Coordinates of C-alpha atoms and ligand atoms in Angstrom, one line a residue:
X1 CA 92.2 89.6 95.8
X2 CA 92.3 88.2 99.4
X3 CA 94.8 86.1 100.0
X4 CA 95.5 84.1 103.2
X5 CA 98.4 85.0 105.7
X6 CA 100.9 82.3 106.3
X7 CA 99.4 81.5 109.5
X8 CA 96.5 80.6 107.9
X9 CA 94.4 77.0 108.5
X10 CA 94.3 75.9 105.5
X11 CA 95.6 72.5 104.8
X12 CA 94.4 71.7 101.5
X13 CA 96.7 69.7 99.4
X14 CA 95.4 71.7 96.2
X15 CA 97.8 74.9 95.7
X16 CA 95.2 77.5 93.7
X17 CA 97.8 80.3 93.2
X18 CA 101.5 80.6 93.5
X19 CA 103.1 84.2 93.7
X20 CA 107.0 82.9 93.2
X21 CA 108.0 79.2 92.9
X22 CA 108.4 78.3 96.6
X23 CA 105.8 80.5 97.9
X24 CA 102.7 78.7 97.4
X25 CA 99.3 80.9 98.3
X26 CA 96.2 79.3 98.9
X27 CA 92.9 81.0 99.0
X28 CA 90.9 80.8 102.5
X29 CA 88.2 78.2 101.2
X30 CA 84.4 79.0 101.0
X31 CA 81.3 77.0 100.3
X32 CA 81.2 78.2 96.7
X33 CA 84.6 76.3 96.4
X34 CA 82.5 73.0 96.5
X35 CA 79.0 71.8 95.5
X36 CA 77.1 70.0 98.1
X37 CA 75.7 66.7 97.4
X38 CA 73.6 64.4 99.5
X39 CA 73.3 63.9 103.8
X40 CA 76.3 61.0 104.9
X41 CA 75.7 61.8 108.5
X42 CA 74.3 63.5 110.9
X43 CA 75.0 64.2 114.3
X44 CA 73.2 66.2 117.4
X45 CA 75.2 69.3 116.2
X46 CA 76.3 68.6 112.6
X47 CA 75.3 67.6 109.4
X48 CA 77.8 65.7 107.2
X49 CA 77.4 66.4 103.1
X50 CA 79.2 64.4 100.3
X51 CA 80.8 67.5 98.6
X52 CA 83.0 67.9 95.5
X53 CA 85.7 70.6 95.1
X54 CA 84.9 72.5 91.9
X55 CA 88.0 73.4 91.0
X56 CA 89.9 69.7 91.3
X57 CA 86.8 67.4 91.2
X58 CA 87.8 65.8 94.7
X59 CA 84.9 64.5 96.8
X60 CA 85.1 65.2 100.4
X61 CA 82.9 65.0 103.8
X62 CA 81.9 68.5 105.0
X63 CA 80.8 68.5 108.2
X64 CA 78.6 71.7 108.7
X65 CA 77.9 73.2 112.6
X66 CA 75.4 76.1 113.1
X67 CA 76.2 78.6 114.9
X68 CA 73.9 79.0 117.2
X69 CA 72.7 75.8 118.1
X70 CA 76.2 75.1 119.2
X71 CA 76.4 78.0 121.2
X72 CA 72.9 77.5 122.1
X73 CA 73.8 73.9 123.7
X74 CA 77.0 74.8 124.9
X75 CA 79.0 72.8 122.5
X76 CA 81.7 75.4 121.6
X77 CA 84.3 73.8 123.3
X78 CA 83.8 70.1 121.9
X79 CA 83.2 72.0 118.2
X80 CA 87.3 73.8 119.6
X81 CA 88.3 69.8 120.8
X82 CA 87.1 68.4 117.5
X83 CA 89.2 71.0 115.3
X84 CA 92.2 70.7 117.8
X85 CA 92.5 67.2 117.8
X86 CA 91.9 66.5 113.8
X87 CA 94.9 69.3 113.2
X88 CA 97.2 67.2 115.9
X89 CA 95.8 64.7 113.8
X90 CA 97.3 66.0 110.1
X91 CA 100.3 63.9 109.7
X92 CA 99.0 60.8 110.0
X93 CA 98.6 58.6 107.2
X94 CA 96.1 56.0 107.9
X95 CA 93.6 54.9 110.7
X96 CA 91.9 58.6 110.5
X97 CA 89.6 60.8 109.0
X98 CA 91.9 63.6 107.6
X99 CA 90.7 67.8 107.8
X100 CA 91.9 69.0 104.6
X101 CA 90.5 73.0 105.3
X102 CA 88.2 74.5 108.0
X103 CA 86.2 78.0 107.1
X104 CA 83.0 79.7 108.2
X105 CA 80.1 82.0 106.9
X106 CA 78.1 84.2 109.3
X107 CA 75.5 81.3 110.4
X108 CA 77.8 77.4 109.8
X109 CA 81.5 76.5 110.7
X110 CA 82.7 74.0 107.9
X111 CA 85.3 70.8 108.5
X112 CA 86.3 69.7 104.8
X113 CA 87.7 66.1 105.9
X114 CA 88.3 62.9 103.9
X115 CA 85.6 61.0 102.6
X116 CA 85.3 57.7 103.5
X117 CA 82.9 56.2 100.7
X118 CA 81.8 53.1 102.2
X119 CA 80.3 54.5 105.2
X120 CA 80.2 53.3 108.7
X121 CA 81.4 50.1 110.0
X122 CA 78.4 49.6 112.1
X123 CA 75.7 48.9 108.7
X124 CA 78.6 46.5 107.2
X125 CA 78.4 44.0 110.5
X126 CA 74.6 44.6 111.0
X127 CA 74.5 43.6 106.7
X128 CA 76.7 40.7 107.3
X129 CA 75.3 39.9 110.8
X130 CA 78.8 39.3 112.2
X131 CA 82.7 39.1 110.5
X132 CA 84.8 35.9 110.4
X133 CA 87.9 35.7 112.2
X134 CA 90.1 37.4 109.0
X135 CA 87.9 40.0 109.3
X136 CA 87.1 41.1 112.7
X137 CA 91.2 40.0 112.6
X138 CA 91.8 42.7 110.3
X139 CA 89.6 45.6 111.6
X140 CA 90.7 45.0 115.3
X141 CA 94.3 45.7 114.6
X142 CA 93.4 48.4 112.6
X143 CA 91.6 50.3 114.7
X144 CA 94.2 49.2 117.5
X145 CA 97.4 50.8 115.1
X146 CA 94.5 54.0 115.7
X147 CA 94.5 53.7 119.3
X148 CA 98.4 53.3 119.4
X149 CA 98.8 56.4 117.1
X150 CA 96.1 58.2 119.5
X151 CA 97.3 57.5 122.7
X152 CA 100.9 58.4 121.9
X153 CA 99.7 61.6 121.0
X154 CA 98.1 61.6 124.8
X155 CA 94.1 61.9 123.0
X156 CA 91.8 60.4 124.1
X157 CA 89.0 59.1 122.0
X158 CA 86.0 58.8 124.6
X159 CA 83.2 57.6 121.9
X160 CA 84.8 54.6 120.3
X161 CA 82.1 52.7 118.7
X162 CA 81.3 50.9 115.2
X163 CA 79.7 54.3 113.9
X164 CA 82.9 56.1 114.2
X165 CA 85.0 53.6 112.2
X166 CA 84.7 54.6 109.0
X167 CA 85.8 52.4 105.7
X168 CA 87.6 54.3 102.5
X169 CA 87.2 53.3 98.9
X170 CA 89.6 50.7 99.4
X171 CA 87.6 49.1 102.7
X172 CA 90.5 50.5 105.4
X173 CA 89.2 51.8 108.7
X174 CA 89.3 55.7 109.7
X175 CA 88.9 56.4 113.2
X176 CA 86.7 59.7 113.3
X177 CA 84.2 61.9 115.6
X178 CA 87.0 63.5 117.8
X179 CA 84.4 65.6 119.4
X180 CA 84.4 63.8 122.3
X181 CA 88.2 63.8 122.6
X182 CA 90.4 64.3 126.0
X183 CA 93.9 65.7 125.5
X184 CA 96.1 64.6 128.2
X185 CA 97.8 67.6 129.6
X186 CA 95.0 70.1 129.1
X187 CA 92.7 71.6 131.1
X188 CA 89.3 69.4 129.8
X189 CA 87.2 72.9 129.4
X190 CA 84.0 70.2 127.8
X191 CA 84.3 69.2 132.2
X192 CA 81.8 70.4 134.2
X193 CA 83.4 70.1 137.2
X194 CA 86.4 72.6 135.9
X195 CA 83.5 75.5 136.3
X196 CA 82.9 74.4 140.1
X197 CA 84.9 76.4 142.2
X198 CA 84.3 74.4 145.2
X199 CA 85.9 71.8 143.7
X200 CA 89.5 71.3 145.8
X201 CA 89.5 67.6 145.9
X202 CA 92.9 66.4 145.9
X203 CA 92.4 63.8 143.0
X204 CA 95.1 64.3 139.7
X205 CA 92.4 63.5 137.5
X206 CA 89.9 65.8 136.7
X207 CA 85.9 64.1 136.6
X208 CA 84.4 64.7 133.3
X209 CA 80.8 65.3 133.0
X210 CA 81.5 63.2 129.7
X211 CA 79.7 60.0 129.2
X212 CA 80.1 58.3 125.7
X213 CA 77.4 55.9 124.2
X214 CA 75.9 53.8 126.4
X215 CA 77.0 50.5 125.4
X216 CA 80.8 51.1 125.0
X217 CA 81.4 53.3 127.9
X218 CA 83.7 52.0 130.7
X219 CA 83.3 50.8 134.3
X220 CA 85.0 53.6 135.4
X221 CA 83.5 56.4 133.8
X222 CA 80.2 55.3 134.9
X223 CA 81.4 55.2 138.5
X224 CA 84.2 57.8 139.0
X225 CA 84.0 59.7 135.5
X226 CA 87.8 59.3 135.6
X227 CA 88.6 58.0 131.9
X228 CA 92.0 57.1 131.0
X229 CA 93.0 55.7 127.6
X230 CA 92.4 52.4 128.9
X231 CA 88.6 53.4 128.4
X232 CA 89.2 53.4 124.9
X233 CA 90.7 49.6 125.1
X234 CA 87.1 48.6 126.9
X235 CA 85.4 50.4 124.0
X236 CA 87.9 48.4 121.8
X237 CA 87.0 45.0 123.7
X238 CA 83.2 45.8 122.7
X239 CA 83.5 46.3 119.4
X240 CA 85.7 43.0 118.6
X241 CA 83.3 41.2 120.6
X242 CA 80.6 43.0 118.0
X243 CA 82.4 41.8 115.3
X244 CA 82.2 38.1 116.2
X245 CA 79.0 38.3 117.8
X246 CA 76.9 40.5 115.9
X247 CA 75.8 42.4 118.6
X248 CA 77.6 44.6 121.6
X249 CA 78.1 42.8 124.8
X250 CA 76.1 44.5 127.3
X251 CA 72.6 45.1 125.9
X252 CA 69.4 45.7 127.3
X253 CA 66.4 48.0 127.1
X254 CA 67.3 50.7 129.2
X255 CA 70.2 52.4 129.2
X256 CA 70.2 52.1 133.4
X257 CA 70.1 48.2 132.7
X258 CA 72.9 48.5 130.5
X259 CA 75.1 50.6 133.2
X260 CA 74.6 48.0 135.5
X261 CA 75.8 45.2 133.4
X262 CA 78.6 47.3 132.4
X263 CA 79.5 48.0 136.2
X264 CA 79.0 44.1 136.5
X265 CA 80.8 43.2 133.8
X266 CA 77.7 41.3 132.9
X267 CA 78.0 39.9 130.0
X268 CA 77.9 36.3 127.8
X269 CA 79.5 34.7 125.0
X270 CA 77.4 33.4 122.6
X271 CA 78.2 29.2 121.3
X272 CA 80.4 29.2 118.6
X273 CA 82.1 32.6 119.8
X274 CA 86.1 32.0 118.7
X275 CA 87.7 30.8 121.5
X276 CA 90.8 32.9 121.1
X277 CA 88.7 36.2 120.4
X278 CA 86.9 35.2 123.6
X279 CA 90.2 35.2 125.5
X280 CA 91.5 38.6 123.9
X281 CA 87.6 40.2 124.9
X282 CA 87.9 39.0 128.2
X283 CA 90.9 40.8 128.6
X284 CA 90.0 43.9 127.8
X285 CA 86.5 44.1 129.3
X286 CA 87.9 44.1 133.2
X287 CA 86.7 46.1 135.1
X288 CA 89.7 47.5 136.5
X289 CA 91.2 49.8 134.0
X290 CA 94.9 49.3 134.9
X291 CA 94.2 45.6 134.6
X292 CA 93.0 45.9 131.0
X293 CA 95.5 44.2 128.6
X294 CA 97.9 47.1 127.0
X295 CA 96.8 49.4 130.3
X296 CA 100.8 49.0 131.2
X297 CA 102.2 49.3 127.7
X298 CA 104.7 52.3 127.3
X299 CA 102.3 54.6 125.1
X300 CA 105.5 55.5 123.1
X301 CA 106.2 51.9 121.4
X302 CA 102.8 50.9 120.8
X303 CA 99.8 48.5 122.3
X304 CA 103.1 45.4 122.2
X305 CA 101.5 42.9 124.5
X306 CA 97.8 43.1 123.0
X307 CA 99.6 42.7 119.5
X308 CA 101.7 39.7 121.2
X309 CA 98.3 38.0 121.7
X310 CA 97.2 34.8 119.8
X311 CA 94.3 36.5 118.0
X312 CA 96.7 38.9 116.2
X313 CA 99.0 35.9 115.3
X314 CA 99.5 36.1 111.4
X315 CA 99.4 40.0 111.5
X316 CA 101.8 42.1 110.1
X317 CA 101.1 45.8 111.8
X318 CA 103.2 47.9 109.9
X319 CA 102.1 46.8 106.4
X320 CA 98.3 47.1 107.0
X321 CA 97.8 49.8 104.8
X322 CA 99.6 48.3 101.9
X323 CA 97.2 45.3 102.3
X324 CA 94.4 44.4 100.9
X325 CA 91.8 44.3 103.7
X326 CA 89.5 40.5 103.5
X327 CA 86.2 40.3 102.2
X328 CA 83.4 41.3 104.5
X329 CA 82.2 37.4 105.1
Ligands
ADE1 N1 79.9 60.3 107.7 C1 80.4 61.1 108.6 N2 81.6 61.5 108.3 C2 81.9 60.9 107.1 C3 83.0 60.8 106.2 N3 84.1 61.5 106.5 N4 82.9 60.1 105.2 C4 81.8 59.4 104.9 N5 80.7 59.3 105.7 C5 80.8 60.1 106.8

């Protein structure tokens, strides 16, 4: 019987076999561990299935890659990011999509990661048209007790948007989709520019030939294609603004329309926007990224002065996972 070396990957919490009592041997997973149920997402180079682990009855998300479309696109390297980051990712006990187990057949590479059964945050706000202050309250400093987590680890998320928030049966946010990630510190091999061997600028920053989705991408990307995790506070400035407004703040038909707004910081506030939710947006959304509220926080204590702001008044950060999140109104 093959059994896995203690180096191996797998992080499922469900010990199948134990040679003495504190040796505890797991088999490598395979498909035929789980049954496959129905499509939760799909991406440009996965497909996500609601799965059920035939030996405990635990539902998870599998998210399936081929082979060779991957290599085919030259995706290998965010496919290596997304992996990397999720294990750096492990310990933490909220705010994220957890990998339980990773293992491959000849033709797919499989992610087993939590399931998060009610979906993406984007359908709830679209269903509800926009959140109430509680709400969008709520959410916001639970994605920002993500950002805090993920920054101090030096990640970068680079795709922040409503469709990778996540809720879990109990309506919490999980931050996923780290395919897009930077890790400070590393070479960024998903960088086009780390191929060019002309390239002996003197800049400290490599230029990524990353953009993230339209609408929540950062000033600075779109002009230098420096991001910094202060990109991910402008993505964070977007999506509380979508909260309260229903839609993202810098809209238009084409994509090239909406770069120029975003370069322009072009955007309006619907009447009735929350006045202190307006302030807290207008913060973030500068154009400057080191002039971005939280851009000068020490990374190793936390986002403090976006936390210190009004619209957070009444939170408690640390005991957000112990509460019950508000009704989606
Ligand atoms: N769609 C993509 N990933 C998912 C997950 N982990 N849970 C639920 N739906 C998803």
């Amino acid at each position: 019987q093959k059994q896995n070396q203690s180096h191996s990957q797998n992080n499922s919490q469900e010990p199948i076999e134990g040679q003495n009592s504190n040796q505890v041997v797991r088999h490598k997973r395979s498909p035929k561990d789980f049954i496959f149920g129905k499509v939760i997402g799909e991406g440009s180079f996965s497909t996500v299935y609601l799965a059920k682990d035939i030996h405990t009855n635990k539902e998870y998300a599998i998210k399936v890659c081929e082979k060779r479309h991957i290599i085919k696109e030259r995706k290998t390297q965010y496919v290596k990011r997304e992996k990397e980051v999720l294990n750096m990712l492990a310990n933490a006990k909220h705010y994220f999509v957890r990998l339980f187990c990773t293992f491959q057949d000849v033709e797919r590479l499989y992610f087993v990661l939590s399931y998060a059964k009610n979906g993406e945050l984007l359908p709830h706000i679209t269903k509800n048209g926009s959140f109430d202050i509680e709400c969008t309250k709520f959410y916001s400093a639970e994605i920002l007790r993500g950002l805090e987590y993920l920054h101090g680890l030096g990640i970068i998320h680079r795709d922040l948007k409503p469709e990778n928030i996540l809720l879990d049966d109990k309506m919490h946010a999980l931050i996923t989709d780290f395919g897009s990630a930077k890790i400070l510190g590393e070479p960024d091999q998903t960088d086009s520019s780390s191929q060019d061997h002309r390239e002996t600028s003197t800049r400290t920053q490599r230029r990524n030939s990353f953009v993230g989705t339209a609408q929540y991408v950062s000033p600075e990307l779109l002009s230098n294609k420096i991001s910094s995790p202060a990109s991910d506070l402008w993505a964070f400035g977007c999506i509380i603004y979508q909260m309260v407004a229903g839609l993202p703040p810098f809209r238009s038909r084409s994509e090239y329309q909406i770069f120029q707004k975003i370069l322009q910081v072009d955007y309006e506030v619907p009447d009735g926007f929350c006045e202190v939710a307006r302030n807290l947006v207008g913060l973030l959304l500068v154009r400057e990224p080191s002039q971005r509220l939280g851009a000068n926080d020490k990374q190793s204590i936390g986002y403090t002065s976006i936390r210190a702001h009004p619209f957070f008044n009444g939170i408690d950060f640390e005991k957000l996972p112990e509460q019950t999140p508000p009704p989606i109104c």
